Structure formats: structure tokens, C-alpha cells
XYZ file of C-alpha atoms in Angstrom:
732
model
C 132.693 78.738 -77.533
C 135.731 78.300 -79.538
C 138.787 80.532 -78.546
C 141.614 80.347 -76.074
C 141.675 80.861 -72.413
C 144.384 80.493 -69.773
C 143.504 79.336 -66.287
C 146.045 79.150 -63.462
C 145.365 77.848 -60.006
C 147.839 80.458 -58.641
C 145.100 82.949 -59.334
C 141.959 81.091 -58.700
C 140.611 77.798 -57.229
C 137.621 77.544 -59.623
C 136.881 78.162 -63.384
C 133.443 79.517 -63.572
C 131.566 79.680 -66.759
C 128.065 81.230 -67.613
C 126.396 78.934 -70.261
C 124.984 80.672 -73.348
C 121.473 79.771 -72.004
C 120.223 78.806 -68.527
C 118.680 75.750 -70.182
C 121.359 73.067 -70.590
C 118.920 70.371 -70.293
C 118.935 69.589 -73.959
C 122.797 68.843 -73.947
C 124.071 65.419 -73.236
C 127.935 66.097 -72.864
C 130.365 68.737 -72.250
C 133.854 68.613 -73.793
C 136.866 70.588 -72.729
C 140.125 70.501 -75.023
C 143.188 71.950 -73.206
C 146.902 71.748 -72.615
C 148.114 71.256 -69.057
C 151.733 72.068 -67.888
C 151.699 69.109 -65.527
C 149.870 65.996 -64.381
C 148.497 64.600 -61.284
C 146.092 67.423 -60.470
C 142.302 67.020 -60.175
C 139.072 68.743 -60.561
C 135.346 68.232 -60.115
C 132.667 69.508 -62.547
C 129.578 70.883 -61.109
C 126.542 72.795 -62.393
C 125.110 75.390 -60.039
C 121.303 75.839 -60.075
C 120.508 77.732 -56.920
C 117.003 78.727 -55.701
C 116.696 82.508 -55.174
C 116.676 82.136 -51.396
C 119.341 79.487 -51.134
C 121.414 79.451 -48.095
C 123.520 76.565 -49.263
C 125.058 75.552 -52.488
C 122.636 73.396 -54.737
C 124.308 71.777 -57.596
C 124.821 68.656 -59.796
C 128.250 67.098 -59.893
C 130.283 64.717 -61.753
C 132.995 62.370 -60.473
C 136.482 63.801 -59.736
C 138.710 63.663 -62.871
C 142.385 63.638 -63.177
C 144.605 65.738 -65.437
C 147.596 64.411 -67.511
C 150.394 66.528 -68.940
C 150.061 67.868 -72.461
C 147.140 68.082 -74.783
C 143.834 66.199 -73.738
C 140.143 66.135 -74.084
C 137.875 65.616 -71.229
C 134.178 64.493 -71.719
C 131.554 64.886 -69.079
C 128.265 63.035 -69.401
C 125.665 65.640 -68.357
C 123.070 62.880 -68.220
C 124.763 61.106 -65.314
C 125.297 63.828 -62.903
C 124.506 63.283 -59.231
C 122.633 65.892 -57.226
C 123.709 67.875 -54.110
C 120.879 69.239 -52.018
C 118.024 70.648 -54.173
C 119.045 72.251 -57.483
C 116.407 73.987 -59.510
C 116.935 71.780 -62.504
C 119.166 71.678 -65.561
C 116.932 74.169 -67.336
C 117.696 76.790 -64.632
C 121.467 76.898 -64.513
C 123.607 79.754 -63.375
C 127.142 78.588 -63.831
C 129.303 75.567 -65.007
C 132.094 75.209 -62.646
C 135.441 73.326 -62.786
C 136.544 73.196 -59.103
C 140.189 72.541 -58.217
C 139.844 72.241 -54.388
C 137.283 70.578 -51.921
C 135.960 67.152 -51.764
C 139.379 66.142 -50.183
C 141.096 67.430 -53.178
C 144.301 69.280 -52.049
C 144.747 72.697 -53.351
C 147.817 72.958 -55.416
C 149.129 76.190 -56.993
C 150.903 76.380 -60.334
C 148.628 74.390 -62.622
C 148.195 76.046 -65.899
C 145.605 75.065 -68.399
C 145.662 76.559 -72.001
C 142.013 75.872 -72.808
C 141.240 75.703 -76.577
C 137.598 74.798 -76.588
C 134.780 74.057 -74.164
C 131.693 72.960 -75.915
C 128.199 71.549 -75.005
C 127.166 68.781 -77.216
C 123.538 67.985 -77.935
C 124.130 64.524 -79.511
C 126.914 62.367 -78.362
C 127.587 58.654 -78.481
C 127.932 57.096 -75.052
C 131.089 55.227 -74.805
C 129.317 52.257 -73.372
C 125.523 51.550 -73.819
C 124.375 51.899 -70.245
C 121.058 50.924 -69.282
C 118.186 53.176 -70.285
C 116.045 54.940 -67.798
C 114.038 52.233 -66.089
C 110.453 52.674 -65.227
C 109.258 50.812 -62.090
C 105.477 49.970 -62.146
C 103.244 51.814 -59.663
C 102.159 48.576 -57.846
C 98.574 49.110 -56.699
C 99.229 46.370 -53.880
C 101.664 48.731 -52.137
C 98.674 50.716 -50.951
C 97.197 47.574 -49.503
C 99.953 46.127 -47.456
C 98.971 44.706 -44.000
C 98.116 47.140 -41.268
C 100.100 45.241 -38.660
C 103.880 45.194 -38.567
C 105.378 42.499 -40.646
C 108.442 40.211 -40.943
C 109.055 37.192 -43.296
C 108.722 34.433 -40.593
C 106.781 33.814 -37.429
C 108.048 35.138 -34.044
C 110.014 32.846 -31.628
C 106.724 31.482 -30.014
C 106.016 29.381 -32.919
C 108.020 26.454 -31.794
C 106.902 24.194 -34.615
C 108.383 26.526 -37.243
C 111.655 27.201 -35.351
C 112.312 23.573 -33.993
C 112.186 22.531 -37.633
C 114.623 25.278 -38.553
C 116.843 24.460 -35.810
C 117.804 21.232 -37.597
C 118.829 22.967 -40.802
C 122.574 23.536 -41.691
C 122.090 27.276 -41.189
C 120.498 26.522 -37.720
C 123.502 24.288 -36.634
C 126.138 26.762 -37.949
C 124.368 29.598 -36.143
C 124.303 27.809 -32.792
C 128.066 27.371 -33.100
C 128.628 31.173 -33.771
C 126.194 31.881 -30.890
C 128.379 30.058 -28.349
C 131.340 32.079 -29.210
C 129.144 35.184 -28.923
C 128.285 34.066 -25.430
C 131.993 34.291 -24.557
C 132.479 37.724 -26.238
C 131.725 40.936 -24.215
C 129.491 43.310 -25.828
C 131.538 46.447 -26.400
C 130.783 49.570 -28.425
C 133.614 50.783 -30.640
C 135.125 53.953 -28.946
C 134.547 57.390 -30.413
C 138.354 57.671 -30.847
C 138.294 54.903 -33.318
C 135.474 56.541 -35.067
C 137.605 59.607 -35.635
C 140.444 57.568 -37.179
C 139.027 57.903 -40.866
C 138.924 61.755 -40.363
C 142.374 61.898 -38.902
C 144.324 59.392 -41.171
C 141.821 57.586 -43.363
C 142.084 54.264 -41.385
C 138.796 52.302 -41.507
C 139.936 49.062 -39.684
C 140.060 49.749 -35.941
C 136.421 50.925 -35.780
C 134.971 48.336 -38.380
C 136.866 45.473 -36.701
C 134.952 46.041 -33.428
C 131.634 47.188 -35.070
C 131.158 44.327 -37.458
C 131.391 41.431 -34.889
C 129.171 43.455 -32.497
C 126.375 43.281 -35.137
C 127.049 39.679 -36.268
C 127.088 38.405 -32.603
C 123.854 40.196 -31.858
C 122.260 38.423 -34.962
C 123.757 35.049 -33.846
C 122.136 35.441 -30.266
C 118.806 36.555 -31.772
C 118.757 33.553 -33.871
C 119.821 31.146 -31.182
C 117.041 32.381 -29.021
C 114.540 31.663 -31.900
C 116.008 28.410 -32.953
C 116.276 26.912 -29.364
C 113.834 29.014 -27.207
C 116.525 28.705 -24.530
C 115.996 32.065 -22.870
C 118.049 30.957 -19.810
C 121.141 30.368 -21.798
C 121.098 33.230 -24.292
C 118.871 36.039 -22.982
C 121.432 37.734 -20.580
C 123.977 38.144 -23.308
C 121.414 39.095 -25.962
C 120.377 41.951 -23.651
C 123.894 43.113 -23.234
C 124.456 43.354 -26.936
C 120.978 44.941 -27.424
C 121.733 47.734 -24.947
C 125.074 48.510 -26.554
C 123.509 48.817 -30.165
C 120.403 50.799 -28.886
C 122.726 53.212 -27.061
C 125.014 53.990 -29.882
C 124.880 57.580 -31.156
C 125.037 56.328 -34.757
C 125.171 53.028 -36.629
C 126.670 54.751 -39.709
C 130.358 53.802 -40.677
C 132.896 56.533 -40.107
C 133.891 56.260 -43.807
C 130.281 57.410 -44.590
C 130.229 60.279 -42.223
C 133.019 62.533 -43.426
C 131.390 65.637 -42.011
C 130.533 63.945 -38.616
C 126.788 64.802 -39.156
C 125.836 61.451 -37.675
C 128.301 61.342 -34.867
C 127.318 64.846 -33.800
C 123.588 64.140 -34.414
C 123.276 67.044 -36.786
C 121.574 64.787 -39.426
C 121.032 61.132 -39.636
C 121.974 59.724 -42.912
C 120.529 56.479 -44.376
C 123.448 54.399 -45.626
C 124.466 50.844 -46.288
C 125.685 49.802 -42.684
C 123.406 51.800 -40.560
C 120.270 50.536 -42.496
C 121.490 46.894 -41.999
C 121.969 47.440 -38.376
C 118.714 49.103 -37.904
C 116.916 46.358 -39.820
C 118.658 43.735 -37.627
C 117.521 45.568 -34.374
C 113.872 46.006 -35.650
C 113.756 42.371 -36.894
C 114.893 41.225 -33.509
C 112.278 43.221 -31.780
C 109.658 41.520 -33.863
C 111.111 37.913 -33.491
C 111.353 38.194 -29.786
C 108.195 40.360 -29.261
C 106.580 37.553 -26.904
C 109.612 37.589 -24.743
C 111.050 41.052 -24.280
C 109.621 43.605 -22.032
C 107.549 46.762 -23.171
C 110.574 48.858 -22.073
C 113.026 47.046 -24.145
C 110.706 47.060 -27.257
C 110.238 50.741 -26.902
C 114.007 51.358 -26.629
C 114.601 49.359 -29.753
C 111.887 50.992 -31.699
C 113.073 54.449 -30.541
C 116.639 53.799 -31.860
C 115.438 52.704 -35.157
C 113.024 55.504 -35.489
C 115.546 58.136 -34.669
C 118.212 56.963 -37.081
C 116.148 55.544 -39.884
C 112.402 55.797 -39.959
C 111.956 59.448 -39.335
C 114.512 60.434 -41.946
C 112.949 58.109 -44.578
C 109.336 59.316 -43.825
C 110.398 62.960 -44.029
C 112.253 62.344 -47.221
C 109.091 60.763 -48.711
C 107.003 63.682 -47.588
C 109.265 66.222 -49.119
C 110.283 67.643 -45.743
C 113.957 66.481 -45.894
C 116.697 66.562 -48.552
C 117.047 62.937 -49.928
C 120.100 61.054 -49.164
C 122.182 60.401 -52.289
C 121.461 56.526 -52.489
C 117.928 57.341 -53.874
C 119.411 58.658 -57.161
C 122.407 56.422 -57.280
C 122.711 53.787 -59.925
C 125.152 51.710 -57.927
C 124.712 49.027 -55.037
C 123.979 51.713 -52.479
C 120.512 52.290 -54.093
C 119.406 48.536 -53.897
C 120.961 47.835 -50.382
C 119.536 50.891 -48.727
C 116.127 50.557 -50.319
C 115.934 46.852 -49.545
C 116.826 47.522 -45.876
C 114.478 50.505 -45.412
C 111.477 48.831 -46.919
C 111.933 45.932 -44.469
C 112.435 48.430 -41.564
C 109.220 50.220 -42.554
C 107.164 46.947 -42.807
C 108.307 46.034 -39.332
C 107.558 49.394 -37.844
C 104.691 50.786 -35.684
C 103.918 53.571 -38.183
C 100.205 54.307 -39.262
C 99.441 52.118 -42.394
C 98.941 54.947 -44.751
C 102.323 56.623 -43.879
C 104.217 53.375 -43.894
C 102.770 52.277 -47.195
C 103.212 55.540 -49.042
C 106.920 55.706 -47.817
C 107.475 52.158 -49.181
C 105.986 53.086 -52.503
C 108.235 56.141 -52.646
C 111.258 53.949 -51.873
C 110.346 51.162 -54.478
C 109.858 53.799 -57.203
C 113.508 54.714 -56.903
C 114.869 51.264 -57.493
C 114.713 51.875 -61.179
C 117.820 53.906 -60.749
C 119.710 50.986 -59.613
C 118.649 48.974 -62.629
C 119.781 51.788 -64.759
C 123.229 51.179 -63.512
C 123.528 47.953 -65.439
C 124.628 48.200 -69.057
C 122.060 47.517 -71.812
C 123.523 44.139 -72.237
C 122.998 43.138 -68.621
C 126.672 43.811 -67.635
C 127.392 44.816 -63.920
C 130.454 46.983 -64.115
C 130.729 46.912 -60.391
C 131.907 43.311 -60.635
C 130.569 40.005 -59.293
C 131.113 40.998 -55.627
C 128.800 43.997 -55.997
C 126.318 41.970 -58.012
C 126.073 39.571 -55.077
C 125.711 42.596 -52.611
C 123.692 44.976 -54.684
C 121.568 42.733 -56.673
C 121.360 40.323 -53.843
C 119.693 42.977 -51.762
C 117.429 43.859 -54.818
C 116.401 40.206 -54.624
C 115.808 40.354 -50.935
C 113.523 43.329 -51.533
C 111.785 41.516 -54.289
C 111.322 38.442 -52.120
C 109.990 40.679 -49.228
C 107.368 42.345 -51.457
C 106.416 38.945 -53.133
C 105.843 37.369 -49.704
C 103.953 40.322 -48.042
C 101.646 40.742 -51.009
C 101.245 36.906 -51.485
C 102.741 37.007 -54.946
C 101.096 39.971 -56.404
C 104.108 42.230 -56.342
C 106.910 40.976 -58.608
C 109.916 43.206 -58.914
C 111.489 40.688 -61.348
C 108.764 41.254 -63.857
C 110.643 44.415 -64.921
C 112.642 43.362 -67.942
C 115.930 45.242 -66.875
C 115.732 43.249 -63.622
C 115.394 40.016 -65.472
C 118.298 40.728 -67.541
C 120.424 41.707 -64.543
C 119.497 38.521 -62.965
C 121.272 36.466 -65.643
C 124.621 38.061 -64.983
C 126.207 35.311 -62.807
C 125.929 32.467 -65.476
C 126.904 34.723 -68.318
C 129.906 35.952 -66.435
C 130.957 32.746 -64.571
C 134.276 31.127 -65.580
C 133.416 27.828 -64.027
C 130.456 26.484 -62.016
C 132.149 26.286 -58.613
C 131.606 30.100 -58.100
C 134.754 31.331 -59.862
C 134.491 34.637 -61.717
C 136.919 37.279 -63.357
C 137.974 39.607 -60.575
C 137.133 42.710 -62.589
C 136.512 45.933 -60.773
C 136.490 46.110 -56.950
C 135.996 42.353 -56.596
C 137.303 39.988 -54.019
C 139.657 37.594 -55.858
C 137.793 34.597 -54.812
C 134.308 36.089 -54.962
C 131.196 33.963 -55.560
C 127.487 34.238 -55.106
C 125.712 32.495 -52.261
C 123.330 29.619 -52.904
C 120.692 31.504 -50.946
C 121.064 34.468 -53.384
C 120.566 32.133 -56.391
C 117.605 30.467 -54.593
C 115.834 33.746 -54.252
C 116.734 34.704 -57.872
C 115.431 31.410 -59.418
C 112.280 31.415 -57.180
C 111.353 34.870 -58.302
C 112.063 34.131 -62.033
C 109.715 31.227 -61.734
C 112.282 28.605 -62.021
C 112.353 25.728 -59.574
C 114.878 26.825 -57.115
C 115.643 23.549 -55.270
C 115.562 23.075 -51.438
C 114.499 26.158 -49.329
C 117.146 25.648 -46.783
C 120.146 26.905 -48.762
C 122.438 28.620 -46.339
C 122.657 32.360 -46.519
C 125.549 34.399 -45.272
C 123.601 36.198 -42.623
C 120.340 36.259 -40.692
C 118.470 38.721 -42.805
C 119.198 36.773 -45.987
C 118.113 33.534 -44.416
C 114.847 34.901 -43.152
C 114.054 36.073 -46.814
C 114.605 32.538 -47.985
C 112.465 30.997 -45.178
C 109.816 33.629 -45.838
C 108.994 32.380 -49.254
C 106.511 29.479 -49.958
C 108.035 26.053 -50.183
C 108.466 24.586 -53.745
C 108.061 20.929 -54.309
C 107.833 18.309 -57.060
C 110.895 19.252 -59.199
C 114.705 19.379 -59.051
C 116.570 22.722 -59.577
C 117.873 23.115 -63.169
C 121.521 22.543 -63.636
C 123.961 25.047 -64.939
C 125.209 24.095 -68.429
C 127.874 26.633 -69.397
C 127.999 27.947 -72.925
C 131.225 28.096 -74.790
C 131.206 31.770 -75.218
C 129.148 34.394 -73.362
C 129.306 38.020 -74.803
C 128.369 41.251 -73.285
C 128.581 42.688 -76.728
C 127.715 46.432 -76.035
C 130.121 46.541 -73.107
C 132.850 44.606 -74.820
C 133.358 41.866 -72.230
C 133.699 38.270 -73.373
C 133.931 35.069 -71.489
C 135.364 31.796 -73.380
C 134.928 28.405 -71.692
C 136.522 25.142 -72.724
C 134.260 22.070 -72.329
C 136.902 19.831 -70.904
C 137.143 19.587 -67.061
C 140.714 20.803 -67.091
C 140.354 23.050 -70.147
C 141.681 26.585 -70.241
C 139.244 29.562 -69.553
C 139.555 33.125 -70.733
C 137.827 36.408 -69.864
C 138.720 39.598 -71.745
C 137.532 43.140 -71.006
C 136.942 46.220 -73.155
C 134.636 48.528 -71.203
C 135.889 52.038 -70.197
C 137.522 53.777 -67.289
C 134.633 55.494 -65.927
C 132.640 52.392 -64.710
C 131.110 51.890 -61.252
C 133.888 50.803 -58.930
C 136.265 51.413 -61.901
C 139.790 50.216 -62.368
C 141.763 51.656 -65.211
C 141.731 48.272 -67.037
C 140.652 48.621 -70.730
C 142.123 45.557 -72.406
C 142.470 43.467 -69.312
C 141.967 39.780 -69.218
C 141.917 36.697 -66.971
C 143.123 33.151 -67.635
C 141.962 30.391 -65.531
C 141.019 26.748 -65.186
C 137.804 25.184 -63.707
C 137.272 24.808 -60.075
C 139.985 27.127 -58.873
C 141.047 30.817 -58.634
C 142.502 32.540 -61.775
C 146.112 31.910 -62.667
C 146.858 35.122 -64.598
C 145.131 38.485 -65.061
C 143.148 40.809 -63.180
C 143.902 40.800 -59.401
C 140.661 42.242 -57.981
C 140.097 44.890 -55.422
C 141.952 46.398 -52.477
C 141.432 46.641 -48.744
C 139.450 50.079 -48.624
C 140.810 53.197 -47.168
C 139.999 56.829 -47.484
C 142.094 57.027 -50.666
C 139.959 54.324 -52.352
C 137.207 56.733 -53.107
C 138.893 60.199 -53.412
C 141.226 61.919 -55.910
C 144.041 59.583 -54.799
C 142.256 56.415 -56.071
C 144.330 55.835 -59.030
C 147.599 56.364 -57.220
C 147.039 52.925 -56.146
C 148.891 50.372 -58.473
C 146.066 47.768 -58.175
C 143.561 50.229 -59.264
C 145.489 52.069 -62.058
C 146.589 50.278 -65.135
C 150.149 49.468 -63.922
C 148.601 46.564 -61.816
C 146.612 45.166 -64.682
C 147.732 42.984 -67.713
C 147.612 45.924 -70.239
C 150.282 47.932 -72.128
C 152.411 50.655 -70.711
C 153.364 53.071 -73.622
C 156.358 55.501 -73.156
C 156.159 54.915 -69.392
C 152.504 56.225 -69.389
C 149.514 54.435 -67.879
C 145.914 54.566 -68.874
C 143.808 57.537 -67.988
C 140.347 57.594 -66.279
C 137.170 58.976 -67.702
C 134.214 58.010 -70.010
C 136.118 59.004 -73.198
C 138.306 55.872 -72.683
C 136.041 53.214 -73.982
C 137.239 50.418 -76.090
C 135.793 49.838 -79.457
C 135.056 46.217 -80.681
C 136.513 46.127 -84.290
C 136.071 42.447 -85.105
C 134.578 39.274 -83.662
C 135.345 36.118 -85.775
C 134.007 32.761 -84.793
C 135.163 29.630 -86.533
C 134.814 25.868 -85.879
C 137.420 25.442 -83.146
C 138.572 29.053 -82.489
C 137.082 32.527 -81.934
C 138.712 36.004 -81.774
C 137.806 39.355 -80.688
C 139.678 42.615 -81.519
C 139.429 45.726 -79.343
C 140.651 49.224 -80.326
C 141.960 50.358 -76.811
C 143.769 53.549 -77.774
C 141.185 55.818 -76.155
C 142.257 54.508 -72.625
C 145.566 56.347 -73.172
C 144.031 59.695 -74.005
C 146.111 62.415 -76.024
C 149.222 60.468 -75.624
C 152.439 62.310 -76.809
C 153.380 59.230 -78.677
C 150.641 60.097 -81.203
C 148.926 56.762 -81.083
C 147.685 55.999 -84.499
C 146.733 52.354 -83.737
C 146.508 50.235 -80.641
C 144.666 47.012 -81.091
C 144.421 44.007 -78.756
C 143.248 40.801 -80.162
C 142.121 37.818 -77.847
C 141.960 34.427 -79.511
C 140.545 31.288 -77.985
C 141.089 27.745 -79.489
C 139.254 24.812 -78.089
C 141.339 22.008 -79.595
C 142.896 19.674 -76.976
C 142.848 21.510 -73.683
C 142.677 24.840 -75.430
C 145.097 27.569 -76.232
C 144.676 31.426 -75.583
C 146.521 34.158 -77.660
C 146.764 37.783 -76.588
C 148.176 40.011 -79.407
C 149.063 43.651 -79.528
C 149.378 45.841 -82.619
C 150.336 49.340 -82.277
C 151.616 52.306 -84.441
C 152.960 55.656 -83.047
C 153.893 58.893 -84.643
C 156.870 59.137 -82.430
C 158.980 56.171 -81.388
C 157.979 54.879 -77.934
C 159.092 52.291 -75.261
C 156.519 49.532 -74.867
C 155.709 46.926 -72.301
C 152.798 44.856 -71.472
C 152.285 43.210 -68.072
C 151.395 39.822 -66.778
C 149.843 40.041 -63.273
C 149.406 37.009 -60.912
C 149.387 35.835 -57.231
C 151.716 33.161 -58.438
C 155.019 33.305 -60.090
C 156.462 33.539 -63.725
C 159.871 32.594 -64.869
C 161.642 32.697 -68.085
C 162.411 29.138 -69.493
C 163.941 30.149 -72.995
C 164.723 32.857 -75.364
C 161.038 33.403 -76.073
C 159.199 31.189 -73.590
C 157.890 31.716 -70.149
C 156.187 29.450 -67.578
C 153.506 30.735 -65.128
C 152.116 28.712 -62.081
C 149.743 29.228 -59.255
C 147.602 26.806 -57.172
C 148.622 23.639 -58.983
C 147.733 25.284 -62.436
C 150.308 26.378 -64.948
C 150.808 27.343 -68.510
C 153.661 27.831 -70.951
C 153.649 31.245 -72.483
C 155.392 31.830 -75.991
C 156.290 35.425 -76.540
C 156.646 36.729 -80.129
C 157.792 40.267 -80.542
C 158.552 40.293 -84.290
C 162.242 40.062 -83.678
C 162.565 42.908 -81.131
C 164.617 41.757 -78.079
C 162.895 41.903 -74.756
C 163.406 41.376 -71.105
C 161.306 40.176 -68.118
C 160.871 42.558 -65.234
C 159.438 41.371 -61.897
C 158.003 43.498 -58.971
C 155.814 42.699 -56.069
C 152.993 45.081 -56.193
C 153.039 47.222 -52.976
C 149.338 47.629 -52.279
C 146.782 46.218 -49.881
C 145.311 43.545 -51.939
C 142.023 42.050 -50.698
C 143.526 38.593 -51.417
C 145.790 36.737 -48.964
C 148.791 36.163 -51.243
C 150.943 39.070 -52.469
C 150.165 40.346 -55.912
C 153.056 40.146 -58.498
C 153.649 41.982 -61.781
C 155.781 40.580 -64.550
C 156.451 43.037 -67.491
C 157.562 41.897 -70.893
C 159.548 45.040 -71.835
C 160.750 45.545 -75.522
C 164.152 46.953 -75.793
C 164.496 50.370 -77.363
C 161.739 52.770 -78.788
C 159.566 51.821 -81.716
C 157.053 53.304 -84.011
C 155.482 50.078 -84.817
C 154.775 47.113 -82.514
C 153.403 43.530 -83.205
C 153.625 41.121 -80.377
C 151.792 38.008 -79.270
C 151.628 35.910 -76.155
C 150.316 32.436 -76.472
C 149.177 30.527 -73.375
C 149.015 26.738 -73.386
C 148.028 24.454 -70.393
C 150.825 22.314 -68.967
C 149.621 20.890 -65.796
C 147.705 17.516 -65.651
């Protein structure tokens, strides 16, 4: 309702509003227009919809949002809220709440908001065309799965199968790792390490002990299967098996913030624990002929306690679902893939097992909904490989167990998502733009692409592509062997466009030609960085020379209200403008708009309006356009041009980020180099003098070299800016 309202955190910790009607289901967005006396505060929007006898709060919630100083508009997408516990529905709402504490948000007094308008909107244009609601078919074959426990491959007693696999590259590599596992004691991470995350946000001490524990267990399990040498491996395998089965929880401390799992109040199904449980129950089936009934019982009991019982009770409506079921990110695909395989390998009655699997599979539509309508994965290529890689493993599992009758890649949205790597790839040798929380050198495993191509009906090549772990390799080996054709070769297009997202990849046909990736998007994406207008410049067969620097080493602050204090996650550590000393803001209202796409014989350009990413800036941004141009003549040329107009004069700088180095070579020229690649950079600022500033970015990058930021800073303040950077290859 229009009007004016003053809210102050010195008086309250929550702004609670009663909607004009309990039914807000017909509204798609909520907008709040307000003036803030300071910046750096945070809030979380929730919708309370409590049942009459509720003992705990039941609500819907949006991501934590940050506040900047001055006038601003915050838009909340009501169609993408997550659930907490069991709210009645958006048609039975009691209050709309703006919460300024909780969820690790520190309570800060003194914030004053002068609110001009809070309005519910029935029709609003989404900033990015996200995937529509995805319907997963009710596969009848899910009711007819085998009665006996099932895994993709024969158990270890089938020596013909395993002797052949011992000769594969995966087999040989595994035996080398297993030798190291023989010499590494099996030790459970201490509880004190588990509590690090709660005490100080540190994840490393616990994870650095836990991860090798599970890996070594897998190596020893596979070594037993590959060689049949029980005398060599069984004693050490038992030591690892006992440690894992005796652990109170397999959940990561970072995923157990309330210590529910450690204190055994509730067992959550999450990424890591479901993977460990699947590893244990798979080992039970692989080694079934050789292990004692007592050992088998102990393994089954541990998996049942931590995973199977919670999943069955969830499917039967006896337990509040874990959040991964409604999630649209990688958690959904990973947890469901792991749990379906756990259930298939379990001792459950057939009807209970199959109905629980059907329940889980229905929820995979939520994961596919997280892809944009053009097939873009905003989580980045690392999480495509992880999340969609697990979706492919789930699809391969159901294909194999149903003898080809269940095909998850028959879903159109899944087929579109499967094409992401080739459209996003900079060059064939697994080099991608490091947008989002991406490891700088991330690629996609050949085993993942094998599963993808097989399930799409393409010839996928040899079935012994090396996977990154035991579970992935078993999925590959569990599919029928193809023969008679060679795998299709990747032929890159000159341009790949994710039109609705605003991401474009430009490839030069020459082996040493320049490559460009540019990004519009918005600052409310999955694993988001504040990076509207970012870009990457690279050359084939190597990591990028300039541009987006990828993700960070995770800590507690990576996923709480402090996320955008990290310079590699906010816009300061990205190759985008800084206006009047201000960075980009986060939120769904920050989307870039594609203004023009011009394609000519040897050149293509795309122009993005990126001013939304800077919010209600005090400069009064009348215009902020970034144009990327790609010319394919010779070895190619790239141009990045900014055109801006402000109501009030502002300082202006734009950054170049790299793991290499940049030096000034002339009045209007720079040179950039990294890993034997380099470019000359011509800087045209329309006559405005500029200087080059350099800082090492002080953040824990996931890449081994130190991230560097070079800023082209214009002297003085200006109402109108026109500047261009032209990049030309200079290495051989």
C-alpha cells in the first residue's frame, strides 16, 4: 500500500506486515521502495503460513539480501521461495516478514529505513527467463523394478568381468591409489574438528581428514574387486569399513549448522553423507560373497539409520522433507541420484523401495527447472559437471535397471541442459569461462560425457572412459557396450549464444586465435557472483588470460550474509566498472538487457545495458552500456567498450582481472601475459587522462596462482564516459 513508513532496528528486529488477503498465491513479485541511512545491513524476507497447532515456525523464505545507502528498490520473486518445515500454502498466509537477524545475520541497531512503497505484483517480467516448471513422467516401470537388491555391475566373485576391468586404465590407476591406502591408517576425524565450522567457520581440518577416508575406502573396495586379492587388501579394508560404519554422522559440518546430525536429533540427507552411504552400501553388494553376515549387517544398519529410514519416512509423509527435494540447484540432482542407488541396493521390501524411488524421481524436475530456458547453467561448468553429472548417473542407473525402458533424457529440458558444455566451451581441451563458483581450470570428465552421449542415443565411444571416482566408473561399466561406430567429433561453432540469459561465446577458427566469453545475466543466480557485464579472454588449449577468476575456497562466509564482502565474489574482483567508488549490488532486479546483436561477415557485436546491476545509484545513471565486439580477421581482435551518462559527475574505473600480469607500455597501451599467452591492449578514453592501478586480490582463490586486479582509472569526475579497450594477440 502506498504511503510512508519508518522502520528502525533500534526498535525492532523484524518488520511484520499483514497482507490485504491471506491468498498471495496469485502474486509473482513483491517490491519494496525505500531509503536507507547506511549500507552493509542485511535482511531475509519470509512468508509465515502456520498451521493452527504449529509448535514451530512454518514459512517460505527468499535468499538473504543486502542493503545499500540511499534510495533503492528491492524485488523479491515470490515464485522461487524455498520452504521451511510445512507451511500451509501461499493462499493461507498470516504475515509477510522482513527479518533483520537470525540465519547468521548479526543484529545491528541503528538502521533506519524510510519506506515509500511495498507492493505485491500480479504480473512481472522475470529478469532472466529461467526454466519453466518441469514435469517428470510417471514412469510405470518404476513400479516393476527388480525385487532383489541391485547395483550396476556384478559382485566381486565374477572374475571374468573383474579380471577384464583390472586391465583398464581406471583399474591400473585404482591399484596405485590402493597401494597408498594400504599405508595410510584409517582414522576418523575427531569431533573437535567437526566443531571448527561452528566455532570459527573453518571447513578444512575436518574435510581434509574425511575426504581421504572415503576415497581410500573406495580404492580398497575396488582393489578387492579388480584383483580378488583378499590376503593383501581385506585387513585394511575392514579397518576403513569399521571407521565409516562407526561414525555418528557422514554429513559435512558445514551442512550441520544446528548439530542435528552430530547430536543424532535428526539425520539430514545431503551431498556428502548420501555419497558416503552409497559408497558403503555399494561395497556391501560388491563384496557380498566375501564378507561375514555380521559385517554386512553393520554396513546396512549404518546406511539405514542415516539415509534409508529418513528417505522412506519422507516419501510416506511421516517426516518433513529435507530442502534438497525442492531445490533447483545441484543439491537436488546429487542427493536424489545417490539416494535412488542406495534404495536400489537396499534390503527394503520391493513395494516400499520402488514407491520411495518413484517419489524421489518425481522431484528431479526441480533440478531441471534451475536451468534457464535457453539451457544455461548459472551455477557454472563446475556445478554442471557435478550436478548434471549426477543427474546423468541417475539416468544411467534407471536405464540399466529397467533395461532401457526408463529414459530421463527423454525429458526436453534434460536434453537441452545436456548440450550446455559444447555451447559454453571455449576450446575443446576442456577449457571454459570461469563464471560463478567455478574452479578456474574446471572441465568435464570423459566419463560424464560418455554417459551423456550414450543416453542421448549418440555413439559414445569406448566404455572404459576414466571416471573421477568409483561410483561414476560403475555407472559407465553398468551400461551395455556399444560397437560399430566411432564417437562423433566436436566441431565448435563460431558463436554460441544463450540469448535469454545474455551469455555469448565467440570462437576463432584458428588454432592460436583469440576467444571471448561475455556475460549479462543477473546478480541473483545460483552460486552467484556480482558480475553483470563480466568477460573472459582466452586462447585454445590453455587457461584464460584475462577476465573472470572463478570461485573461492569455501568457508562459512561463502554462503551467508558476508558472501559479497569477498572481493572475488563481489564486482570488485571482476572485470566490470566501478562508478563513484560503488560496486554492483545483488538481487534479481540487476539483470542486464540485450540491446543489440549485430552480425557481419568478419565481426559480431553484442550490446548490453548493465545499469540495473548498480541499483539506485546516487550518480543517477542515465545510461550504462557495454558493447563486446569480436573480429575474426587474422588471429582475431576483441573490443570491450563502455558508454555511460550520469546526472551527477562521477569517478569511473573499469577493471582487468588476471592470474598473470599487466604492464603499461605506452600512453594508451598495455600488455597482458599469462601462461605463454599475451595480448596488447589499446585504451581509448576519448581524451580523458587515466592511470593504471594494481592490487593483489586478498582472497582465497581456488586457483593456485594469486589473483590480480588492474584498474584503468579515469582522472576526475565526469557526467559522460566513452571508453574502449581493444585486445589483439601478440604471442606466436
